[in-house]
Short mmCIF file of C-alpha atoms in Angstrom, two decimals:
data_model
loop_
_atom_site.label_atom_id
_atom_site.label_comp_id
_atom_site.label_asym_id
_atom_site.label_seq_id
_atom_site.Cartn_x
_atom_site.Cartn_y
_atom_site.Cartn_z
CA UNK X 1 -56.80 20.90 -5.99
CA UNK X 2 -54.50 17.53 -5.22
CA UNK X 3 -55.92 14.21 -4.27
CA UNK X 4 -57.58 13.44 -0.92
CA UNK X 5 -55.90 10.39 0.17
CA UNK X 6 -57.76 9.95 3.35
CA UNK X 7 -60.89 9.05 0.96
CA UNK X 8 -59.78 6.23 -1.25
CA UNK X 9 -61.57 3.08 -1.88
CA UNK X 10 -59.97 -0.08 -0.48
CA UNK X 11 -62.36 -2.83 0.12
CA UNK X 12 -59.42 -4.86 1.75
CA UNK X 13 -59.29 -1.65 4.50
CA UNK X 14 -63.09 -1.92 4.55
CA UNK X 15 -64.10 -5.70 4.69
CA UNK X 16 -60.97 -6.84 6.52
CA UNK X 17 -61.58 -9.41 9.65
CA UNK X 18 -59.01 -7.91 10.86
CA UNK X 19 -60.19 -4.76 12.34
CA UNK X 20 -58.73 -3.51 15.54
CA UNK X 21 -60.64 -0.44 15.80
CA UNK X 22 -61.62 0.31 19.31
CA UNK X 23 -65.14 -0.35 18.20
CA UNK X 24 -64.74 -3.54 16.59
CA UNK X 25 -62.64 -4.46 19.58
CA UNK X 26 -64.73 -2.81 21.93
CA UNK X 27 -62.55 -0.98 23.66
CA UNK X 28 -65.02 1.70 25.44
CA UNK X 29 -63.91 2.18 28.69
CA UNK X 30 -63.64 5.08 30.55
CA UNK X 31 -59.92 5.56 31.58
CA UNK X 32 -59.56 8.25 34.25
CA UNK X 33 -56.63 10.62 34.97
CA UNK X 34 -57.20 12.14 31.95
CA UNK X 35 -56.28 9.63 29.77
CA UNK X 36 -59.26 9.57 28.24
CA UNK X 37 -58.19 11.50 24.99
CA UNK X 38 -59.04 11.00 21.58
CA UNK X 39 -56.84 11.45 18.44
CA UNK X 40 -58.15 14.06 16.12
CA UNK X 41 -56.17 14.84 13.40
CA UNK X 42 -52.82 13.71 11.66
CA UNK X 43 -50.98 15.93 8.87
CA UNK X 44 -47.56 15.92 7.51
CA UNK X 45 -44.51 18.07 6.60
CA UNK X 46 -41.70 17.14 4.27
CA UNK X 47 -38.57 19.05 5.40
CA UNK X 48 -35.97 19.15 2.66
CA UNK X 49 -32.41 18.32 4.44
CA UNK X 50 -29.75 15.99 2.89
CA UNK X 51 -32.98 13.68 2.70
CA UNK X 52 -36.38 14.87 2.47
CA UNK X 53 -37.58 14.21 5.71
CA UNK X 54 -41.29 13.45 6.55
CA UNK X 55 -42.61 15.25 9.73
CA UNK X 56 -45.64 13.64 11.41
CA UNK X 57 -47.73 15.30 14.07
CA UNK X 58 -51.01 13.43 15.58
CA UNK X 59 -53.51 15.81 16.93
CA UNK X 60 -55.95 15.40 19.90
CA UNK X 61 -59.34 16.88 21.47
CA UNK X 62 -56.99 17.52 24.64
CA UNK X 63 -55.09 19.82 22.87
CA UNK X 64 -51.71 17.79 22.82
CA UNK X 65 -50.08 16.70 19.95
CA UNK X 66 -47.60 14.35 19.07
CA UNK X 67 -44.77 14.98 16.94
CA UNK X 68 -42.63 11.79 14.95
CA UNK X 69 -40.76 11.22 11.67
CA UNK X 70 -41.51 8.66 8.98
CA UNK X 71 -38.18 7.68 7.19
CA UNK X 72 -37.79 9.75 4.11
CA UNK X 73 -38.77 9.53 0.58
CA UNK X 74 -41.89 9.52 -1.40
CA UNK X 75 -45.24 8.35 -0.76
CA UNK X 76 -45.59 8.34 2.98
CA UNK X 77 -47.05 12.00 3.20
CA UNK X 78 -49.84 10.70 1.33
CA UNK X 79 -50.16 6.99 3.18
CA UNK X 80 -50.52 8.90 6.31
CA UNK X 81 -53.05 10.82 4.90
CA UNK X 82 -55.20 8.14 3.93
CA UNK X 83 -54.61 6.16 7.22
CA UNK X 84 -56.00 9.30 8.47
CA UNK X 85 -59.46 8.06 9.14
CA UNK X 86 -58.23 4.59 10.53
CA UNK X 87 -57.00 7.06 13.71
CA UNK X 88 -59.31 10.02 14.00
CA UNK X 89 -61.35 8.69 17.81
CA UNK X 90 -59.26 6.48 18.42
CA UNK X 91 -57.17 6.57 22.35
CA UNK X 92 -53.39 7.55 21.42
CA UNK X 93 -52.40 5.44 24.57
CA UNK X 94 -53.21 2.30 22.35
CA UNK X 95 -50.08 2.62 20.36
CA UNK X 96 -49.34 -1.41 19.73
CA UNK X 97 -53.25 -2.24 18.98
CA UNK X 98 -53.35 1.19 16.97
CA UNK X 99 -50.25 0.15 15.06
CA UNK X 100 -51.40 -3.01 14.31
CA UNK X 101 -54.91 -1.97 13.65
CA UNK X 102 -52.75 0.60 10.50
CA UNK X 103 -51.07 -3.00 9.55
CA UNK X 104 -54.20 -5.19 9.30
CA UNK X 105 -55.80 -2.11 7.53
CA UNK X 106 -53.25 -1.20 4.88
CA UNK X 107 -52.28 -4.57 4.43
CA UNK X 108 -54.13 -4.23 0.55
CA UNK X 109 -51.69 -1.38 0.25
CA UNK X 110 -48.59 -3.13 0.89
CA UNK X 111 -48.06 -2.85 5.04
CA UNK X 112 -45.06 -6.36 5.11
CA UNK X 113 -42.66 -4.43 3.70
CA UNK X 114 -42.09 -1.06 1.81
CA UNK X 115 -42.79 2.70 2.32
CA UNK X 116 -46.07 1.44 3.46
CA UNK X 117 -44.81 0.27 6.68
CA UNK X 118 -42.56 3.70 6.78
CA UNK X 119 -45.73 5.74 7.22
CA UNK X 120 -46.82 3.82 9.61
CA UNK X 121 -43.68 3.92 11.93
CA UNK X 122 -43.99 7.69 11.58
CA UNK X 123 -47.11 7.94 13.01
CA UNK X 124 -45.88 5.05 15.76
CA UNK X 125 -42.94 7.80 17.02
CA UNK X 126 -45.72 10.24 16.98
CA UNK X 127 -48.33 8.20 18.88
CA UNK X 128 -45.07 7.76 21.39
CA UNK X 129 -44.39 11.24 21.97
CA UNK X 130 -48.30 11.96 22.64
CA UNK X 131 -48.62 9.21 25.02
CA UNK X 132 -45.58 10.50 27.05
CA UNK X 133 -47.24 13.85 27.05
CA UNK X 134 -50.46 12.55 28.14
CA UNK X 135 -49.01 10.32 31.08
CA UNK X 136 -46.30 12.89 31.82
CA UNK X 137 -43.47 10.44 30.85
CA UNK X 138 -40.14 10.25 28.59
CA UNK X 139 -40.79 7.81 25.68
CA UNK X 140 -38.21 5.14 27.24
CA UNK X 141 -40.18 5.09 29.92
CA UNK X 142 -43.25 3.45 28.28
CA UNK X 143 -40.74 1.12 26.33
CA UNK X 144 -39.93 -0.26 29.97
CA UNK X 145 -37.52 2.33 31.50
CA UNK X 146 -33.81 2.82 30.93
CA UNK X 147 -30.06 1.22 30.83
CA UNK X 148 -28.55 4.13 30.11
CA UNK X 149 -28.61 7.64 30.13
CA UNK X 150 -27.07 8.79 27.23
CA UNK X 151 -27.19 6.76 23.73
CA UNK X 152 -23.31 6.51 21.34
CA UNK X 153 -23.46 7.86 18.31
CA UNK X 154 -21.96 7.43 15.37
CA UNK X 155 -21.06 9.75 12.88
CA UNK X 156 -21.15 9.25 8.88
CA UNK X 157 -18.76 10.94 7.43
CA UNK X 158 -17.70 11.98 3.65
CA UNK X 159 -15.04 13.46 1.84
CA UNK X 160 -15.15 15.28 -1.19
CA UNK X 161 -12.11 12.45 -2.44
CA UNK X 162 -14.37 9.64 -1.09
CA UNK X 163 -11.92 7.16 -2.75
CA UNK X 164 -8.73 8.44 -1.81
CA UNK X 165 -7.62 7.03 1.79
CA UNK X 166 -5.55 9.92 2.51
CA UNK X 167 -8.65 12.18 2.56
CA UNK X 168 -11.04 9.97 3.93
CA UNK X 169 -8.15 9.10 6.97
CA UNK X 170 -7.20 13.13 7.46
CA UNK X 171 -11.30 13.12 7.99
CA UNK X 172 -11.48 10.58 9.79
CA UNK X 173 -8.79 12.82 11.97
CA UNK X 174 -10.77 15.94 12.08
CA UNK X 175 -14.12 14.29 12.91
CA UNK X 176 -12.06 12.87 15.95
CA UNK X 177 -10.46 15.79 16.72
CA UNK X 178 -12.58 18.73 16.28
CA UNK X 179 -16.30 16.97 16.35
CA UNK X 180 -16.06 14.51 19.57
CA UNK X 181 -16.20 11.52 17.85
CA UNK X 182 -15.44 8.35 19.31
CA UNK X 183 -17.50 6.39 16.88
CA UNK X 184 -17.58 6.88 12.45
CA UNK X 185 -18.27 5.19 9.22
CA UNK X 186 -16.87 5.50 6.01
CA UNK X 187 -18.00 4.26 2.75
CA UNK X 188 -16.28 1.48 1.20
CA UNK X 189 -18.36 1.37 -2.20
CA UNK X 190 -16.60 4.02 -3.68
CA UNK X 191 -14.83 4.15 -7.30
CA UNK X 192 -11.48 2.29 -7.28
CA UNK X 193 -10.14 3.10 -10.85
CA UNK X 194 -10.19 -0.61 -11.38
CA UNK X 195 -13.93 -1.33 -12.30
CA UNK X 196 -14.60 -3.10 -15.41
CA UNK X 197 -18.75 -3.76 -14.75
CA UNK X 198 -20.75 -1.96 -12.62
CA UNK X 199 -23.40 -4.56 -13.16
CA UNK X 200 -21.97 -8.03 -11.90
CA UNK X 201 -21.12 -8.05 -8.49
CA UNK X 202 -18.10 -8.78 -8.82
CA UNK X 203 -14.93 -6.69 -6.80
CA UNK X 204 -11.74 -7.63 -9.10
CA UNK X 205 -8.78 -8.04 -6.79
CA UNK X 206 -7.63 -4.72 -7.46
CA UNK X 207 -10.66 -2.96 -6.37
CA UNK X 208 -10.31 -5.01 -3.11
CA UNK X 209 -6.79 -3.95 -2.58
CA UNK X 210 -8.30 -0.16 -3.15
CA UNK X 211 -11.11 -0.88 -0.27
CA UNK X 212 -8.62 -2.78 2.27
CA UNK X 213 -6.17 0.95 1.34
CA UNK X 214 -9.09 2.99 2.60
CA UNK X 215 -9.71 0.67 5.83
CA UNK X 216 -5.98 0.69 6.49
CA UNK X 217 -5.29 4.52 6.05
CA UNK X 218 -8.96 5.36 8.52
CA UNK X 219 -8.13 3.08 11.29
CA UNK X 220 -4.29 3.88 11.55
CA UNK X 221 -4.92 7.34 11.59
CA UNK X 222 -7.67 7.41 14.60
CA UNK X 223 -6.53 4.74 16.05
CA UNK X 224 -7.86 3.60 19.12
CA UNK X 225 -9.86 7.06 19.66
CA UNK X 226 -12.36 5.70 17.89
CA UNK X 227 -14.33 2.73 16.29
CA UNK X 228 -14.65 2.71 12.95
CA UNK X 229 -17.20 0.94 10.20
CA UNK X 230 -17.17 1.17 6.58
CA UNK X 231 -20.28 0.26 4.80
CA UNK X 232 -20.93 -1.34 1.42
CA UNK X 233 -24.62 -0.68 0.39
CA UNK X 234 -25.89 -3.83 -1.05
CA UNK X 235 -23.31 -3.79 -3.69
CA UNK X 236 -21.32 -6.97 -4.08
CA UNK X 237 -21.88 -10.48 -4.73
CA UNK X 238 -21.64 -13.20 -2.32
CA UNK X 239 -18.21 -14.57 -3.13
CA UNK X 240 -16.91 -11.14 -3.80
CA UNK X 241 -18.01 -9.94 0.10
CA UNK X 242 -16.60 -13.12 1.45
CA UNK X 243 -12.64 -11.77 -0.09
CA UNK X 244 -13.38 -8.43 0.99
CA UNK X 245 -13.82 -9.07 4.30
CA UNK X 246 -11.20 -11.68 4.57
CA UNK X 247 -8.69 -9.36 3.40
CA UNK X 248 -10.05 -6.91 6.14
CA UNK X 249 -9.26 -9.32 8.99
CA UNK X 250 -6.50 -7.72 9.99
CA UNK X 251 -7.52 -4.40 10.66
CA UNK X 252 -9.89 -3.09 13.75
CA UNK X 253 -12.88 -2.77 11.52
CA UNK X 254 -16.28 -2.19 13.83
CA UNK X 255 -18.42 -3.87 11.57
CA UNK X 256 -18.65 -3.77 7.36
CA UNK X 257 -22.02 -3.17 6.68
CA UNK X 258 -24.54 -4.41 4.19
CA UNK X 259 -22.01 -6.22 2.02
CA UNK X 260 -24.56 -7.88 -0.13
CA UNK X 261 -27.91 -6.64 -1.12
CA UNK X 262 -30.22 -7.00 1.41
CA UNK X 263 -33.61 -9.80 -0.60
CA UNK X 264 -31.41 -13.35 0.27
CA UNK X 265 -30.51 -14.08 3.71
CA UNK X 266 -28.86 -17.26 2.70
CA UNK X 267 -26.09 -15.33 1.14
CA UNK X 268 -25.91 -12.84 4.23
CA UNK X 269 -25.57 -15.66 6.23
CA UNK X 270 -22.82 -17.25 4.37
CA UNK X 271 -20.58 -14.56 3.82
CA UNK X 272 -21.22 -13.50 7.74
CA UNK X 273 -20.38 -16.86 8.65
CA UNK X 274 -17.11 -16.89 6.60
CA UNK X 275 -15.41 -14.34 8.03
CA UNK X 276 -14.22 -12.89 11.89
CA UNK X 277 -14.22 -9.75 9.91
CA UNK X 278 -18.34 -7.98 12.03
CA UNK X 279 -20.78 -7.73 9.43
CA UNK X 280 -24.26 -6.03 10.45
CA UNK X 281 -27.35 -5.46 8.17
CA UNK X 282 -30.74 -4.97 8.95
CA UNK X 283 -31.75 -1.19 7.20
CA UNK X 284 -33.58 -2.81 4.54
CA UNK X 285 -35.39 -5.32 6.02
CA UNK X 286 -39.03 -4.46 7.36
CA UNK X 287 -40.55 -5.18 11.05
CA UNK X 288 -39.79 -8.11 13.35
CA UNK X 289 -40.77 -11.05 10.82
CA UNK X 290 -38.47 -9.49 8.44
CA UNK X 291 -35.16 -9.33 10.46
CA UNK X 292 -36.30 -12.83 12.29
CA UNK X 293 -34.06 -14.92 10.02
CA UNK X 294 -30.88 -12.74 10.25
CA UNK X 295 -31.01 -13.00 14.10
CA UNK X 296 -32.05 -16.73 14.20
CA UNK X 297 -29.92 -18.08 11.73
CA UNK X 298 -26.77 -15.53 13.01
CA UNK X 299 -26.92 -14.17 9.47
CA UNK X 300 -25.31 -11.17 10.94
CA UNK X 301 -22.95 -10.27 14.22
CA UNK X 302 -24.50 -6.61 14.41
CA UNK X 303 -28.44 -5.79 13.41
CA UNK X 304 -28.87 -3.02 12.05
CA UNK X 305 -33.05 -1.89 11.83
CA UNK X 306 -33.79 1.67 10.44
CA UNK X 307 -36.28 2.79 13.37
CA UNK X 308 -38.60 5.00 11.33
CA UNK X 309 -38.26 2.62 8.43
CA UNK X 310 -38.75 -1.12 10.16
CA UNK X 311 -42.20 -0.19 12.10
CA UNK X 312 -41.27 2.35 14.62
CA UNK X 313 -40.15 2.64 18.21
CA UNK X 314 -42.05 -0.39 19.88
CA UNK X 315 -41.30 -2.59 16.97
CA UNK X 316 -37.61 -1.71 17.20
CA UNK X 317 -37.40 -2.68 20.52
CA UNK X 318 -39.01 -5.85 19.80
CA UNK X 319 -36.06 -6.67 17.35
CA UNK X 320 -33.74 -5.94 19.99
CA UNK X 321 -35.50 -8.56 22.57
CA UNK X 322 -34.73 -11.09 19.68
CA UNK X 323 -31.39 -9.96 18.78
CA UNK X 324 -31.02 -10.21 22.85
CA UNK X 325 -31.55 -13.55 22.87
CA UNK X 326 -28.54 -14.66 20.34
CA UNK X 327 -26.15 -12.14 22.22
CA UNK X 328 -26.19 -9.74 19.26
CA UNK X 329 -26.00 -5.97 19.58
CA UNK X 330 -28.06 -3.48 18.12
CA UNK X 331 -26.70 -0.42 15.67
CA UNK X 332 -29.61 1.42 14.31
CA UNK X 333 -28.94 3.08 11.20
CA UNK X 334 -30.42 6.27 11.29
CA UNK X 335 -30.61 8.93 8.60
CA UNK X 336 -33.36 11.06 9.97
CA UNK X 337 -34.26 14.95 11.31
CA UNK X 338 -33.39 15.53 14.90
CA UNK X 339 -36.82 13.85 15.87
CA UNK X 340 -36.18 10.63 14.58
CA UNK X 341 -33.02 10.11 15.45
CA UNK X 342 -33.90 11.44 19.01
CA UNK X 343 -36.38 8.73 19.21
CA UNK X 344 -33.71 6.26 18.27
CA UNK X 345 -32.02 7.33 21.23
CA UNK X 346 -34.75 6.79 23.48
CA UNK X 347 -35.37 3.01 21.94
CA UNK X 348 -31.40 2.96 22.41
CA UNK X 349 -31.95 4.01 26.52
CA UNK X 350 -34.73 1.28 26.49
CA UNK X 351 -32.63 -1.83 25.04
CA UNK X 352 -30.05 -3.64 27.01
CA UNK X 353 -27.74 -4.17 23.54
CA UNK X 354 -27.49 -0.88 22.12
CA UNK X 355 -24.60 -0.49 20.43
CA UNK X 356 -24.98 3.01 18.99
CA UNK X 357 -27.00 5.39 16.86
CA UNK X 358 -25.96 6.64 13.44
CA UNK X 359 -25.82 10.40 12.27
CA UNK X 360 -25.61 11.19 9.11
CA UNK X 361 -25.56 15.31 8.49
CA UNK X 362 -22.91 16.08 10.27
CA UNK X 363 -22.17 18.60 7.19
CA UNK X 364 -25.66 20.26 7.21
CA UNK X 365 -25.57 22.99 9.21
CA UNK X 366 -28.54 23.61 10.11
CA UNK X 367 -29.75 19.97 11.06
CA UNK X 368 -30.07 21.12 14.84
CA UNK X 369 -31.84 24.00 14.25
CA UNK X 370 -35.29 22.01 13.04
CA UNK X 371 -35.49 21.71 17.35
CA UNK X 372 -35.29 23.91 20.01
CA UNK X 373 -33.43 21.82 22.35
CA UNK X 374 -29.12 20.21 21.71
CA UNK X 375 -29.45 16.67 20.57
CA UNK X 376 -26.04 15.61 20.10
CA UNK X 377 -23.17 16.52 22.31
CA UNK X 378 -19.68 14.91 22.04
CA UNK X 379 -20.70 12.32 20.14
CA UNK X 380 -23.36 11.59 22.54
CA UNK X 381 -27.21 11.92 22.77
CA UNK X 382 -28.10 12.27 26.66
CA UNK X 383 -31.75 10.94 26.60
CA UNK X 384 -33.92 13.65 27.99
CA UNK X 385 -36.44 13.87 30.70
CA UNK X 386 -39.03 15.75 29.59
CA UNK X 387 -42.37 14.25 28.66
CA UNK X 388 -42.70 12.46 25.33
CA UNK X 389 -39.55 12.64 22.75
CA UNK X 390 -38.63 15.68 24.87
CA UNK X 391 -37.49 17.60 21.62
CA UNK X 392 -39.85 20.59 20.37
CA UNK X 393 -39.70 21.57 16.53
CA UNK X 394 -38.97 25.09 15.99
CA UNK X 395 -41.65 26.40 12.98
CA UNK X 396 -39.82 28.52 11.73
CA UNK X 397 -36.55 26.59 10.62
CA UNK X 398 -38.97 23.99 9.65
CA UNK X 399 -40.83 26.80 7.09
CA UNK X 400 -37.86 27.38 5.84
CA UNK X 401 -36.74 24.34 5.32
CA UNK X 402 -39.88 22.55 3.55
CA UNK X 403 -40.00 21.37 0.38
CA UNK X 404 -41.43 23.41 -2.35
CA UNK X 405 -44.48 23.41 -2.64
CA UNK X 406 -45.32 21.73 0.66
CA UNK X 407 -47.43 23.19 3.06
CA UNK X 408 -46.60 23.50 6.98
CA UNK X 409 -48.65 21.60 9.61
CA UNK X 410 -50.67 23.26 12.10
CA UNK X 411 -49.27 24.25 15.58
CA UNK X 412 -49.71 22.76 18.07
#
């Protein structure tokens, strides 16, 4: 028999002033119009696609339930487990005070930053999709209704020869071509040939002439079909980014992403600042506090929050309203089932400067078939109508799909 997470001790959980239950708050009220619903239940799934993928569902005494997506990796099946009892009576409808109330709670347990706050965005998109059902509303709609109706994406794409342009440009060419595409990203930290320590930083001038080879070959070969970024993954140092994307100047490059790693915004800022060449970062920062200084101090030209990894759907949206205020456009990266990244969309519907969504299976085949409904279509996500999320997991795929050894949620 495992652990019961739900049951730990954590006197910060237990004597915190900070308690935002509706009881401590009292928040008793009787609602009307059948909003007056209580949360039940909340269980878990981990799906294993090209990421393991954590599937959240939030249960209620109505009998509607609430499906999200927690960014993947380990440890948030078992946060949301023991966040569990912080949830069970509690209205659905409250997500903001419920999603603080998780913050102030787990905040022993490491709720700034980390897979901590992960878990809780996943049951955030999950508290979204229930309220939508309850109220009979699409998700935008309670994020403050819509600029668009269908939400860019843009697609991820990979190559067997990762580091030889030719491939990654004939790609590029086919994901135009025969995908839809008007929107991809490549990866730039690939092997060169030309390394001499992986350890340092440091991109010899070489390797840079390698990086500016694949940039040159991908954008001359879709031209202006598409817009193209190349991301780095928090792998150079400071003066090494600022060469890189001087020598990529020239070229139509959308944005080069994450450049340095992600812990000192003073060198984000510096080598954003030192360059016309976009940059945009944001994936591995956590919640609004945490991506404050790259929009104040114009660290970036492009943000770039994870939804289910920087505090969910609301929180997201909140970045944007900052990012708003500087001018700055919002790309969310996105790595996530069809759930997640549907709820992207519908945050990317809500926000005046969307930029575009990122998808990153294009090569598993059976990423659509965890849903019932089409979620991409021509490079497009048109944001759906139907209460909540609007998408509805299909059981089966999803059985078949788990992780070993994981157990499927109940219906709903």
């Amino acid at each position: 028999m495992g652990v019961d997470y739900s049951t730990l001790h954590d006197p910060n959980a237990e004597y915190t002033m900070r308690d935002l239950s509706a009881e401590t708050m009292n928040v008793t009220r009787e609602r009307g119009g059948g909003r007056d619903v209580e949360i039940t239940d909340v269980q878990t799934t981990m799906v294993d696609g090209n990421f393991p993928w954590t599937l959240v569902r939030v249960y209620t005494d109505a009998g509607i339930v609430g499906t999200g997506e927690a960014y993947w990796g380990a440890g948030a099946p078992e946060l949301i487990e023991r966040m569990g009892p912080f949830l069970r009576g509690e209205n659905p409808l409250d997500i903001d005070r419920l999603t603080e109330h998780l913050t102030q709670k787990m905040s022993g347990e490491g709720s700034i930053g980390g897979v901590t706050v992960t878990a809780i965005s996943g049951i955030e998109v999950a508290l979204h999709d229930l309220a939508g059902k309850i109220l009979d509303l699409p998700a935008y709609q309670l994020l403050g209704g819509k600029y668009r109706d269908e939400v860019r994406v843009y697609c991820d794409c990979h190559t067997e020869e990762e580091a030889n342009p030719i491939a990654c440009a004939e790609e590029a060419e086919r994901v135009v071509e025969e995908l839809g595409y008007d929107a991809l990203k490549f990866d730039l930290d690939v092997p060169s040939g030309h390394e001499k320590d992986r350890a340092n930083r440091h991109l010899r001038e070489p390797e840079i002439a390698h990086k500016v080879s694949i940039v040159e070959a991908v954008t001359e070969a879709v031209g202006s079909r598409a817009d193209v970024a190349f991301d780095c993954h928090w792998t150079f140092s400071g003066g090494s980014a600022k060469r890189l994307a001087a020598a990529l100047e020239e070229y139509d490059v959308w944005w080069l992403e994450d450049p340095v790693p992600p812990e000192n915004h003073d060198v984000q800022r510096a080598v954003t600042q030192s360059s016309s060449t976009p940059i945009a970062a944001g994936e591995n920062v956590y919640r609004k506090h945490g991506q404050r200084r790259l929009i104040e101090e114009q660290a970036v030209d492009i943000i770039a929050p994870d939804m289910p990894k920087v505090g969910g759907m609301r929180e997201t949206a909140k970045i944007a309203d900052k990012a708003d205020m500087y001018y700055m456009p919002v790309a969310m990266h996105n790595v996530s089932s069809p759930v997640a990244t549907m709820a992207s969309a519908h945050v990317g519907a809500a926000i005046p400067n969307s930029l575009a969504v990122e998808y990153h299976s294009y090569e598993l085949g059976w990423w659509g078939d965890l849903v019932e409904e089409d979620v991409i279509e021509d490079g497009y996500i048109e944001v759906p109508e139907e209460p909540g999320l609007g998408v509805t997991l299909d059981m089966d795929a999803v059985a078949e799909h788990m992780i070993d050894g994981e157990e499927l949620f109940d219906e709903a």
